[in-house]
Amino acid sequence: AEGTLYSLVPKLFYSTASIGDSIGNAEGAKSQSISHVLLVGDGDAKKLSSFQVTQLQTEESALLSKFPMFHEKISIGIQAGGMWVIGTNAATTAAILISFLMTSLSKSFSLVKAKKYFEEISPVSLTPSIEEQLQIWSNMNATIDTKHPDWANYQRTNKISHEDLLRSLLAQTSKKTTRYAFATKRPASMIEITPRSPRDRSGTGSAVDVLAKNW
């Protein structure tokens, strides 16, 4: 039901409702030792002032490109004791959490298993666009792989900027998240790129190109 506080995995909770409807769960959230909130979509974050709130917005077509940014915030909240994801759109919230279940930060589930796991807790109807993005995420082994043809097609079709891609790659390789993963498919946590300028120190390419080259 809308506004219900669901438990997905230990220390990770979610609800799909407006801020106003979610406020009613604040006391229950506190009783679960939740300290962090990820607000996905519109709403007045000040109404959740008793939590550490991060608010992120995205268009549905750009979800895939921002999965790592959402996952980084979720992982940090879990490490801090408890994360509550509040999404005003049920399908978008489900996509973020299903994609998280597929990563090494969580259960490393297949797409089929992650969707089944989520829908056993709260059934949801995913749009064709979200289904397609989750399939690409699965094809890339639950990570943004800039060399994968599916990513190239997605980035071109949806006009994903180099700046947005860089932010996601930095979140994906953040030591705040990767050092807590039980297993990684590649040593991504060893890559450190500081986007101080549009070009790398050698002046031979953009920071995105340098990061993608090492990916």
mmCIF file with all atom_site columns, C-alpha atoms in Angstrom:
data_model
loop_
_atom_site.group_PDB
_atom_site.id
_atom_site.type_symbol
_atom_site.label_atom_id
_atom_site.label_alt_id
_atom_site.label_comp_id
_atom_site.label_asym_id
_atom_site.label_entity_id
_atom_site.label_seq_id
_atom_site.pdbx_PDB_ins_code
_atom_site.Cartn_x
_atom_site.Cartn_y
_atom_site.Cartn_z
_atom_site.occupancy
_atom_site.B_iso_or_equiv
_atom_site.pdbx_formal_charge
_atom_site.auth_seq_id
_atom_site.auth_comp_id
_atom_site.auth_asym_id
_atom_site.auth_atom_id
_atom_site.pdbx_PDB_model_num
ATOM 1   C CA . ALA A 1 1   ? 0.000  0.000   0.000   1.00 0.00 ? 1   ALA A CA 1
ATOM 2   C CA . GLU A 1 2   ? 1.117  3.550   -0.687  1.00 0.00 ? 2   GLU A CA 1
ATOM 3   C CA . GLY A 1 3   ? 3.014  5.034   2.230   1.00 0.00 ? 3   GLY A CA 1
ATOM 4   C CA . THR A 1 4   ? 3.901  1.664   3.773   1.00 0.00 ? 4   THR A CA 1
ATOM 5   C CA . LEU A 1 5   ? 7.444  1.356   5.108   1.00 0.00 ? 5   LEU A CA 1
ATOM 6   C CA . TYR A 1 6   ? 8.878  -1.786  3.514   1.00 0.00 ? 6   TYR A CA 1
ATOM 7   C CA . SER A 1 7   ? 12.060 -3.613  4.511   1.00 0.00 ? 7   SER A CA 1
ATOM 8   C CA . LEU A 1 8   ? 14.046 -4.746  1.473   1.00 0.00 ? 8   LEU A CA 1
ATOM 9   C CA . VAL A 1 9   ? 17.253 -6.062  3.042   1.00 0.00 ? 9   VAL A CA 1
ATOM 10  C CA . PRO A 1 10  ? 18.755 -5.458  6.513   1.00 0.00 ? 10  PRO A CA 1
ATOM 11  C CA . LYS A 1 11  ? 19.068 -1.710  7.150   1.00 0.00 ? 11  LYS A CA 1
ATOM 12  C CA . LEU A 1 12  ? 17.409 -0.763  3.850   1.00 0.00 ? 12  LEU A CA 1
ATOM 13  C CA . PHE A 1 13  ? 13.794 0.398   3.810   1.00 0.00 ? 13  PHE A CA 1
ATOM 14  C CA . TYR A 1 14  ? 11.604 2.100   1.244   1.00 0.00 ? 14  TYR A CA 1
ATOM 15  C CA . SER A 1 15  ? 8.207  3.626   0.658   1.00 0.00 ? 15  SER A CA 1
ATOM 16  C CA . THR A 1 16  ? 6.450  4.997   -2.391  1.00 0.00 ? 16  THR A CA 1
ATOM 17  C CA . ALA A 1 17  ? 4.415  8.026   -1.438  1.00 0.00 ? 17  ALA A CA 1
ATOM 18  C CA . SER A 1 18  ? 4.505  11.790  -1.206  1.00 0.00 ? 18  SER A CA 1
ATOM 19  C CA . ILE A 1 19  ? 6.548  13.446  1.540   1.00 0.00 ? 19  ILE A CA 1
ATOM 20  C CA . GLY A 1 20  ? 3.330  14.222  3.385   1.00 0.00 ? 20  GLY A CA 1
ATOM 21  C CA . ASP A 1 21  ? 2.207  10.598  3.359   1.00 0.00 ? 21  ASP A CA 1
ATOM 22  C CA . SER A 1 22  ? 5.686  9.376   4.297   1.00 0.00 ? 22  SER A CA 1
ATOM 23  C CA . ILE A 1 23  ? 5.945  11.617  7.358   1.00 0.00 ? 23  ILE A CA 1
ATOM 24  C CA . GLY A 1 24  ? 3.594  9.221   9.129   1.00 0.00 ? 24  GLY A CA 1
ATOM 25  C CA . ASN A 1 25  ? 6.333  6.597   8.970   1.00 0.00 ? 25  ASN A CA 1
ATOM 26  C CA . ALA A 1 26  ? 8.991  8.809   10.552  1.00 0.00 ? 26  ALA A CA 1
ATOM 27  C CA . GLU A 1 27  ? 8.641  7.393   14.048  1.00 0.00 ? 27  GLU A CA 1
ATOM 28  C CA . GLY A 1 28  ? 8.636  3.848   12.731  1.00 0.00 ? 28  GLY A CA 1
ATOM 29  C CA . ALA A 1 29  ? 11.743 4.655   10.715  1.00 0.00 ? 29  ALA A CA 1
ATOM 30  C CA . LYS A 1 30  ? 13.512 6.018   13.777  1.00 0.00 ? 30  LYS A CA 1
ATOM 31  C CA . SER A 1 31  ? 12.650 2.864   15.702  1.00 0.00 ? 31  SER A CA 1
ATOM 32  C CA . GLN A 1 32  ? 14.538 0.933   13.002  1.00 0.00 ? 32  GLN A CA 1
ATOM 33  C CA . SER A 1 33  ? 17.636 3.106   13.628  1.00 0.00 ? 33  SER A CA 1
ATOM 34  C CA . ILE A 1 34  ? 17.287 4.751   10.222  1.00 0.00 ? 34  ILE A CA 1
ATOM 35  C CA . SER A 1 35  ? 19.466 7.847   10.028  1.00 0.00 ? 35  SER A CA 1
ATOM 36  C CA . HIS A 1 36  ? 19.595 8.548   6.279   1.00 0.00 ? 36  HIS A CA 1
ATOM 37  C CA . VAL A 1 37  ? 16.878 9.261   3.715   1.00 0.00 ? 37  VAL A CA 1
ATOM 38  C CA . LEU A 1 38  ? 17.186 9.232   -0.059  1.00 0.00 ? 38  LEU A CA 1
ATOM 39  C CA . LEU A 1 39  ? 14.337 11.265  -1.503  1.00 0.00 ? 39  LEU A CA 1
ATOM 40  C CA . VAL A 1 40  ? 13.776 10.454  -5.172  1.00 0.00 ? 40  VAL A CA 1
ATOM 41  C CA . GLY A 1 41  ? 11.628 13.058  -6.874  1.00 0.00 ? 41  GLY A CA 1
ATOM 42  C CA . ASP A 1 42  ? 9.891  16.245  -5.864  1.00 0.00 ? 42  ASP A CA 1
ATOM 43  C CA . GLY A 1 43  ? 9.046  17.219  -2.305  1.00 0.00 ? 43  GLY A CA 1
ATOM 44  C CA . ASP A 1 44  ? 10.065 19.429  0.580   1.00 0.00 ? 44  ASP A CA 1
ATOM 45  C CA . ALA A 1 45  ? 13.028 17.662  2.184   1.00 0.00 ? 45  ALA A CA 1
ATOM 46  C CA . LYS A 1 46  ? 12.812 20.032  5.166   1.00 0.00 ? 46  LYS A CA 1
ATOM 47  C CA . LYS A 1 47  ? 9.850  18.006  6.407   1.00 0.00 ? 47  LYS A CA 1
ATOM 48  C CA . LEU A 1 48  ? 12.312 15.177  7.099   1.00 0.00 ? 48  LEU A CA 1
ATOM 49  C CA . SER A 1 49  ? 14.719 17.340  9.065   1.00 0.00 ? 49  SER A CA 1
ATOM 50  C CA . SER A 1 50  ? 15.231 14.682  11.754  1.00 0.00 ? 50  SER A CA 1
ATOM 51  C CA . PHE A 1 51  ? 17.092 12.573  9.157   1.00 0.00 ? 51  PHE A CA 1
ATOM 52  C CA . GLN A 1 52  ? 20.117 13.202  6.972   1.00 0.00 ? 52  GLN A CA 1
ATOM 53  C CA . VAL A 1 53  ? 18.404 13.702  3.628   1.00 0.00 ? 53  VAL A CA 1
ATOM 54  C CA . THR A 1 54  ? 19.756 13.499  0.092   1.00 0.00 ? 54  THR A CA 1
ATOM 55  C CA . GLN A 1 55  ? 17.354 14.490  -2.667  1.00 0.00 ? 55  GLN A CA 1
ATOM 56  C CA . LEU A 1 56  ? 17.962 13.327  -6.232  1.00 0.00 ? 56  LEU A CA 1
ATOM 57  C CA . GLN A 1 57  ? 15.766 13.789  -9.259  1.00 0.00 ? 57  GLN A CA 1
ATOM 58  C CA . THR A 1 58  ? 15.905 12.156  -12.641 1.00 0.00 ? 58  THR A CA 1
ATOM 59  C CA . GLU A 1 59  ? 13.872 11.680  -15.771 1.00 0.00 ? 59  GLU A CA 1
ATOM 60  C CA . GLU A 1 60  ? 12.773 8.108   -16.334 1.00 0.00 ? 60  GLU A CA 1
ATOM 61  C CA . SER A 1 61  ? 14.841 7.814   -19.505 1.00 0.00 ? 61  SER A CA 1
ATOM 62  C CA . ALA A 1 62  ? 18.019 8.776   -17.585 1.00 0.00 ? 62  ALA A CA 1
ATOM 63  C CA . LEU A 1 63  ? 17.611 6.284   -14.738 1.00 0.00 ? 63  LEU A CA 1
ATOM 64  C CA . LEU A 1 64  ? 20.244 3.850   -15.980 1.00 0.00 ? 64  LEU A CA 1
ATOM 65  C CA . SER A 1 65  ? 22.890 6.553   -16.210 1.00 0.00 ? 65  SER A CA 1
ATOM 66  C CA . LYS A 1 66  ? 22.285 7.505   -12.567 1.00 0.00 ? 66  LYS A CA 1
ATOM 67  C CA . PHE A 1 67  ? 22.002 4.066   -10.957 1.00 0.00 ? 67  PHE A CA 1
ATOM 68  C CA . PRO A 1 68  ? 25.533 4.275   -9.455  1.00 0.00 ? 68  PRO A CA 1
ATOM 69  C CA . MET A 1 69  ? 24.778 7.664   -7.859  1.00 0.00 ? 69  MET A CA 1
ATOM 70  C CA . PHE A 1 70  ? 21.646 6.279   -6.208  1.00 0.00 ? 70  PHE A CA 1
ATOM 71  C CA . HIS A 1 71  ? 23.502 3.139   -5.147  1.00 0.00 ? 71  HIS A CA 1
ATOM 72  C CA . GLU A 1 72  ? 26.323 5.135   -3.570  1.00 0.00 ? 72  GLU A CA 1
ATOM 73  C CA . LYS A 1 73  ? 23.871 7.077   -1.384  1.00 0.00 ? 73  LYS A CA 1
ATOM 74  C CA . ILE A 1 74  ? 22.013 3.900   -0.434  1.00 0.00 ? 74  ILE A CA 1
ATOM 75  C CA . SER A 1 75  ? 25.224 2.117   0.522   1.00 0.00 ? 75  SER A CA 1
ATOM 76  C CA . ILE A 1 76  ? 26.424 5.035   2.645   1.00 0.00 ? 76  ILE A CA 1
ATOM 77  C CA . GLY A 1 77  ? 23.082 5.085   4.476   1.00 0.00 ? 77  GLY A CA 1
ATOM 78  C CA . ILE A 1 78  ? 23.220 1.349   5.157   1.00 0.00 ? 78  ILE A CA 1
ATOM 79  C CA . GLN A 1 79  ? 26.745 1.667   6.497   1.00 0.00 ? 79  GLN A CA 1
ATOM 80  C CA . ALA A 1 80  ? 25.583 4.503   8.772   1.00 0.00 ? 80  ALA A CA 1
ATOM 81  C CA . GLY A 1 81  ? 22.951 2.271   10.351  1.00 0.00 ? 81  GLY A CA 1
ATOM 82  C CA . GLY A 1 82  ? 19.884 2.541   8.172   1.00 0.00 ? 82  GLY A CA 1
ATOM 83  C CA . MET A 1 83  ? 18.660 3.971   4.847   1.00 0.00 ? 83  MET A CA 1
ATOM 84  C CA . TRP A 1 84  ? 15.092 4.888   3.892   1.00 0.00 ? 84  TRP A CA 1
ATOM 85  C CA . VAL A 1 85  ? 14.405 5.412   0.194   1.00 0.00 ? 85  VAL A CA 1
ATOM 86  C CA . ILE A 1 86  ? 11.325 7.531   -0.421  1.00 0.00 ? 86  ILE A CA 1
ATOM 87  C CA . GLY A 1 87  ? 10.158 7.603   -4.019  1.00 0.00 ? 87  GLY A CA 1
ATOM 88  C CA . THR A 1 88  ? 7.170  9.513   -5.315  1.00 0.00 ? 88  THR A CA 1
ATOM 89  C CA . ASN A 1 89  ? 7.019  7.199   -8.349  1.00 0.00 ? 89  ASN A CA 1
ATOM 90  C CA . ALA A 1 90  ? 6.662  3.492   -7.595  1.00 0.00 ? 90  ALA A CA 1
ATOM 91  C CA . ALA A 1 91  ? 8.221  2.231   -10.844 1.00 0.00 ? 91  ALA A CA 1
ATOM 92  C CA . THR A 1 92  ? 11.245 4.514   -10.568 1.00 0.00 ? 92  THR A CA 1
ATOM 93  C CA . THR A 1 93  ? 11.810 3.522   -6.938  1.00 0.00 ? 93  THR A CA 1
ATOM 94  C CA . ALA A 1 94  ? 11.525 -0.159  -7.839  1.00 0.00 ? 94  ALA A CA 1
ATOM 95  C CA . ALA A 1 95  ? 14.063 0.217   -10.648 1.00 0.00 ? 95  ALA A CA 1
ATOM 96  C CA . ILE A 1 96  ? 16.604 1.854   -8.341  1.00 0.00 ? 96  ILE A CA 1
ATOM 97  C CA . LEU A 1 97  ? 16.221 -0.861  -5.718  1.00 0.00 ? 97  LEU A CA 1
ATOM 98  C CA . ILE A 1 98  ? 16.100 -3.791  -8.158  1.00 0.00 ? 98  ILE A CA 1
ATOM 99  C CA . SER A 1 99  ? 19.270 -2.533  -9.824  1.00 0.00 ? 99  SER A CA 1
ATOM 100 C CA . PHE A 1 100 ? 20.885 -2.193  -6.381  1.00 0.00 ? 100 PHE A CA 1
ATOM 101 C CA . LEU A 1 101 ? 20.043 -5.808  -5.509  1.00 0.00 ? 101 LEU A CA 1
ATOM 102 C CA . MET A 1 102 ? 21.928 -6.841  -8.655  1.00 0.00 ? 102 MET A CA 1
ATOM 103 C CA . THR A 1 103 ? 25.205 -5.203  -7.574  1.00 0.00 ? 103 THR A CA 1
ATOM 104 C CA . SER A 1 104 ? 28.040 -6.562  -5.461  1.00 0.00 ? 104 SER A CA 1
ATOM 105 C CA . LEU A 1 105 ? 27.092 -3.881  -2.914  1.00 0.00 ? 105 LEU A CA 1
ATOM 106 C CA . SER A 1 106 ? 24.034 -5.992  -2.174  1.00 0.00 ? 106 SER A CA 1
ATOM 107 C CA . LYS A 1 107 ? 23.088 -9.537  -3.236  1.00 0.00 ? 107 LYS A CA 1
ATOM 108 C CA . SER A 1 108 ? 24.547 -9.790  -6.772  1.00 0.00 ? 108 SER A CA 1
ATOM 109 C CA . PHE A 1 109 ? 21.188 -11.114 -7.952  1.00 0.00 ? 109 PHE A CA 1
ATOM 110 C CA . SER A 1 110 ? 20.344 -11.736 -11.591 1.00 0.00 ? 110 SER A CA 1
ATOM 111 C CA . LEU A 1 111 ? 17.708 -9.414  -13.021 1.00 0.00 ? 111 LEU A CA 1
ATOM 112 C CA . VAL A 1 112 ? 15.063 -12.134 -12.875 1.00 0.00 ? 112 VAL A CA 1
ATOM 113 C CA . LYS A 1 113 ? 15.863 -12.972 -9.251  1.00 0.00 ? 113 LYS A CA 1
ATOM 114 C CA . ALA A 1 114 ? 16.064 -9.315  -8.201  1.00 0.00 ? 114 ALA A CA 1
ATOM 115 C CA . LYS A 1 115 ? 12.666 -8.522  -9.722  1.00 0.00 ? 115 LYS A CA 1
ATOM 116 C CA . LYS A 1 116 ? 11.091 -11.592 -8.127  1.00 0.00 ? 116 LYS A CA 1
ATOM 117 C CA . TYR A 1 117 ? 12.620 -10.729 -4.742  1.00 0.00 ? 117 TYR A CA 1
ATOM 118 C CA . PHE A 1 118 ? 11.323 -7.157  -4.916  1.00 0.00 ? 118 PHE A CA 1
ATOM 119 C CA . GLU A 1 119 ? 7.854  -8.040  -6.184  1.00 0.00 ? 119 GLU A CA 1
ATOM 120 C CA . GLU A 1 120 ? 7.352  -10.576 -3.392  1.00 0.00 ? 120 GLU A CA 1
ATOM 121 C CA . ILE A 1 121 ? 7.594  -7.616  -1.010  1.00 0.00 ? 121 ILE A CA 1
ATOM 122 C CA . SER A 1 122 ? 5.600  -5.082  -3.031  1.00 0.00 ? 122 SER A CA 1
ATOM 123 C CA . PRO A 1 123 ? 4.279  -5.837  -6.543  1.00 0.00 ? 123 PRO A CA 1
ATOM 124 C CA . VAL A 1 124 ? 4.930  -3.082  -9.074  1.00 0.00 ? 124 VAL A CA 1
ATOM 125 C CA . SER A 1 125 ? 4.290  -2.431  -12.762 1.00 0.00 ? 125 SER A CA 1
ATOM 126 C CA . LEU A 1 126 ? 7.435  -1.343  -14.574 1.00 0.00 ? 126 LEU A CA 1
ATOM 127 C CA . THR A 1 127 ? 7.237  0.729   -17.731 1.00 0.00 ? 127 THR A CA 1
ATOM 128 C CA . PRO A 1 128 ? 8.760  -0.579  -20.985 1.00 0.00 ? 128 PRO A CA 1
ATOM 129 C CA . SER A 1 129 ? 11.497 2.081   -20.715 1.00 0.00 ? 129 SER A CA 1
ATOM 130 C CA . ILE A 1 130 ? 12.470 0.953   -17.212 1.00 0.00 ? 130 ILE A CA 1
ATOM 131 C CA . GLU A 1 131 ? 12.366 -2.713  -18.221 1.00 0.00 ? 131 GLU A CA 1
ATOM 132 C CA . GLU A 1 132 ? 14.737 -1.935  -21.097 1.00 0.00 ? 132 GLU A CA 1
ATOM 133 C CA . GLN A 1 133 ? 17.142 -0.012  -18.860 1.00 0.00 ? 133 GLN A CA 1
ATOM 134 C CA . LEU A 1 134 ? 17.224 -2.813  -16.296 1.00 0.00 ? 134 LEU A CA 1
ATOM 135 C CA . GLN A 1 135 ? 17.971 -5.281  -19.085 1.00 0.00 ? 135 GLN A CA 1
ATOM 136 C CA . ILE A 1 136 ? 20.899 -3.153  -20.260 1.00 0.00 ? 136 ILE A CA 1
ATOM 137 C CA . TRP A 1 137 ? 22.105 -2.949  -16.634 1.00 0.00 ? 137 TRP A CA 1
ATOM 138 C CA . SER A 1 138 ? 21.949 -6.741  -16.508 1.00 0.00 ? 138 SER A CA 1
ATOM 139 C CA . ASN A 1 139 ? 23.771 -7.087  -19.837 1.00 0.00 ? 139 ASN A CA 1
ATOM 140 C CA . MET A 1 140 ? 26.579 -4.932  -18.421 1.00 0.00 ? 140 MET A CA 1
ATOM 141 C CA . ASN A 1 141 ? 26.824 -7.125  -15.289 1.00 0.00 ? 141 ASN A CA 1
ATOM 142 C CA . ALA A 1 142 ? 25.203 -4.532  -13.003 1.00 0.00 ? 142 ALA A CA 1
ATOM 143 C CA . THR A 1 143 ? 27.737 -1.798  -13.668 1.00 0.00 ? 143 THR A CA 1
ATOM 144 C CA . ILE A 1 144 ? 28.158 0.974   -16.215 1.00 0.00 ? 144 ILE A CA 1
ATOM 145 C CA . ASP A 1 145 ? 30.485 -0.465  -18.822 1.00 0.00 ? 145 ASP A CA 1
ATOM 146 C CA . THR A 1 146 ? 31.329 2.338   -21.249 1.00 0.00 ? 146 THR A CA 1
ATOM 147 C CA . LYS A 1 147 ? 32.712 -0.158  -23.772 1.00 0.00 ? 147 LYS A CA 1
ATOM 148 C CA . HIS A 1 148 ? 29.520 -2.205  -23.965 1.00 0.00 ? 148 HIS A CA 1
ATOM 149 C CA . PRO A 1 149 ? 27.531 -1.678  -27.206 1.00 0.00 ? 149 PRO A CA 1
ATOM 150 C CA . ASP A 1 150 ? 24.248 -1.473  -25.283 1.00 0.00 ? 150 ASP A CA 1
ATOM 151 C CA . TRP A 1 151 ? 25.631 1.432   -23.258 1.00 0.00 ? 151 TRP A CA 1
ATOM 152 C CA . ALA A 1 152 ? 26.829 3.213   -26.393 1.00 0.00 ? 152 ALA A CA 1
ATOM 153 C CA . ASN A 1 153 ? 23.375 2.933   -27.947 1.00 0.00 ? 153 ASN A CA 1
ATOM 154 C CA . TYR A 1 154 ? 21.651 4.041   -24.747 1.00 0.00 ? 154 TYR A CA 1
ATOM 155 C CA . GLN A 1 155 ? 23.955 7.024   -24.235 1.00 0.00 ? 155 GLN A CA 1
ATOM 156 C CA . ARG A 1 156 ? 23.526 8.165   -27.825 1.00 0.00 ? 156 ARG A CA 1
ATOM 157 C CA . THR A 1 157 ? 19.743 7.701   -27.896 1.00 0.00 ? 157 THR A CA 1
ATOM 158 C CA . ASN A 1 158 ? 19.137 9.477   -24.586 1.00 0.00 ? 158 ASN A CA 1
ATOM 159 C CA . LYS A 1 159 ? 21.834 12.130  -25.029 1.00 0.00 ? 159 LYS A CA 1
ATOM 160 C CA . ILE A 1 160 ? 23.619 11.329  -21.756 1.00 0.00 ? 160 ILE A CA 1
ATOM 161 C CA . SER A 1 161 ? 26.263 13.992  -21.252 1.00 0.00 ? 161 SER A CA 1
ATOM 162 C CA . HIS A 1 162 ? 29.927 13.284  -20.473 1.00 0.00 ? 162 HIS A CA 1
ATOM 163 C CA . GLU A 1 163 ? 29.476 15.241  -17.238 1.00 0.00 ? 163 GLU A CA 1
ATOM 164 C CA . ASP A 1 164 ? 26.615 13.022  -16.040 1.00 0.00 ? 164 ASP A CA 1
ATOM 165 C CA . LEU A 1 165 ? 28.558 9.927   -17.045 1.00 0.00 ? 165 LEU A CA 1
ATOM 166 C CA . LEU A 1 166 ? 31.617 11.101  -15.111 1.00 0.00 ? 166 LEU A CA 1
ATOM 167 C CA . ARG A 1 167 ? 29.576 11.641  -11.958 1.00 0.00 ? 167 ARG A CA 1
ATOM 168 C CA . SER A 1 168 ? 28.198 8.116   -12.225 1.00 0.00 ? 168 SER A CA 1
ATOM 169 C CA . LEU A 1 169 ? 31.587 6.542   -12.869 1.00 0.00 ? 169 LEU A CA 1
ATOM 170 C CA . LEU A 1 170 ? 33.028 8.358   -9.867  1.00 0.00 ? 170 LEU A CA 1
ATOM 171 C CA . ALA A 1 171 ? 30.134 7.111   -7.704  1.00 0.00 ? 171 ALA A CA 1
ATOM 172 C CA . GLN A 1 172 ? 30.632 3.603   -9.069  1.00 0.00 ? 172 GLN A CA 1
ATOM 173 C CA . THR A 1 173 ? 34.302 3.586   -8.097  1.00 0.00 ? 173 THR A CA 1
ATOM 174 C CA . SER A 1 174 ? 33.889 5.447   -4.794  1.00 0.00 ? 174 SER A CA 1
ATOM 175 C CA . LYS A 1 175 ? 35.776 3.813   -1.945  1.00 0.00 ? 175 LYS A CA 1
ATOM 176 C CA . LYS A 1 176 ? 32.828 4.735   0.271   1.00 0.00 ? 176 LYS A CA 1
ATOM 177 C CA . THR A 1 177 ? 30.939 1.990   -1.510  1.00 0.00 ? 177 THR A CA 1
ATOM 178 C CA . THR A 1 178 ? 33.330 -0.410  -3.218  1.00 0.00 ? 178 THR A CA 1
ATOM 179 C CA . ARG A 1 179 ? 35.392 -1.166  -0.118  1.00 0.00 ? 179 ARG A CA 1
ATOM 180 C CA . TYR A 1 180 ? 32.253 -2.608  1.517   1.00 0.00 ? 180 TYR A CA 1
ATOM 181 C CA . ALA A 1 181 ? 31.352 -4.846  -1.407  1.00 0.00 ? 181 ALA A CA 1
ATOM 182 C CA . PHE A 1 182 ? 31.856 -8.548  -0.748  1.00 0.00 ? 182 PHE A CA 1
ATOM 183 C CA . ALA A 1 183 ? 33.078 -9.074  -4.294  1.00 0.00 ? 183 ALA A CA 1
ATOM 184 C CA . THR A 1 184 ? 33.848 -6.932  -7.313  1.00 0.00 ? 184 THR A CA 1
ATOM 185 C CA . LYS A 1 185 ? 34.065 -8.063  -10.882 1.00 0.00 ? 185 LYS A CA 1
ATOM 186 C CA . ARG A 1 186 ? 37.023 -5.782  -11.547 1.00 0.00 ? 186 ARG A CA 1
ATOM 187 C CA . PRO A 1 187 ? 39.383 -3.622  -9.412  1.00 0.00 ? 187 PRO A CA 1
ATOM 188 C CA . ALA A 1 188 ? 37.302 -0.480  -9.927  1.00 0.00 ? 188 ALA A CA 1
ATOM 189 C CA . SER A 1 189 ? 37.984 0.803   -6.428  1.00 0.00 ? 189 SER A CA 1
ATOM 190 C CA . MET A 1 190 ? 41.618 1.267   -7.354  1.00 0.00 ? 190 MET A CA 1
ATOM 191 C CA . ILE A 1 191 ? 40.780 3.917   -9.949  1.00 0.00 ? 191 ILE A CA 1
ATOM 192 C CA . GLU A 1 192 ? 40.823 7.469   -8.647  1.00 0.00 ? 192 GLU A CA 1
ATOM 193 C CA . ILE A 1 193 ? 39.957 10.360  -10.922 1.00 0.00 ? 193 ILE A CA 1
ATOM 194 C CA . THR A 1 194 ? 39.618 13.927  -9.664  1.00 0.00 ? 194 THR A CA 1
ATOM 195 C CA . PRO A 1 195 ? 37.636 16.021  -12.150 1.00 0.00 ? 195 PRO A CA 1
ATOM 196 C CA . ARG A 1 196 ? 39.441 19.290  -11.448 1.00 0.00 ? 196 ARG A CA 1
ATOM 197 C CA . SER A 1 197 ? 39.275 20.384  -15.055 1.00 0.00 ? 197 SER A CA 1
ATOM 198 C CA . PRO A 1 198 ? 37.711 19.205  -18.305 1.00 0.00 ? 198 PRO A CA 1
ATOM 199 C CA . ARG A 1 199 ? 41.090 17.751  -19.359 1.00 0.00 ? 199 ARG A CA 1
ATOM 200 C CA . ASP A 1 200 ? 43.431 15.420  -17.553 1.00 0.00 ? 200 ASP A CA 1
ATOM 201 C CA . ARG A 1 201 ? 46.842 16.551  -16.318 1.00 0.00 ? 201 ARG A CA 1
ATOM 202 C CA . SER A 1 202 ? 48.588 15.388  -19.451 1.00 0.00 ? 202 SER A CA 1
ATOM 203 C CA . GLY A 1 203 ? 46.188 17.379  -21.585 1.00 0.00 ? 203 GLY A CA 1
ATOM 204 C CA . THR A 1 204 ? 45.545 14.373  -23.791 1.00 0.00 ? 204 THR A CA 1
ATOM 205 C CA . GLY A 1 205 ? 41.889 13.759  -23.039 1.00 0.00 ? 205 GLY A CA 1
ATOM 206 C CA . SER A 1 206 ? 38.909 14.360  -20.813 1.00 0.00 ? 206 SER A CA 1
ATOM 207 C CA . ALA A 1 207 ? 38.564 12.873  -17.339 1.00 0.00 ? 207 ALA A CA 1
ATOM 208 C CA . VAL A 1 208 ? 35.743 10.713  -18.676 1.00 0.00 ? 208 VAL A CA 1
ATOM 209 C CA . ASP A 1 209 ? 38.024 9.291   -21.358 1.00 0.00 ? 209 ASP A CA 1
ATOM 210 C CA . VAL A 1 210 ? 40.731 8.540   -18.807 1.00 0.00 ? 210 VAL A CA 1
ATOM 211 C CA . LEU A 1 211 ? 38.295 6.766   -16.490 1.00 0.00 ? 211 LEU A CA 1
ATOM 212 C CA . ALA A 1 212 ? 36.654 4.836   -19.295 1.00 0.00 ? 212 ALA A CA 1
ATOM 213 C CA . LYS A 1 213 ? 40.065 3.775   -20.592 1.00 0.00 ? 213 LYS A CA 1
ATOM 214 C CA . ASN A 1 214 ? 40.869 2.214   -17.235 1.00 0.00 ? 214 ASN A CA 1
ATOM 215 C CA . TRP A 1 215 ? 37.450 0.597   -16.892 1.00 0.00 ? 215 TRP A CA 1
#
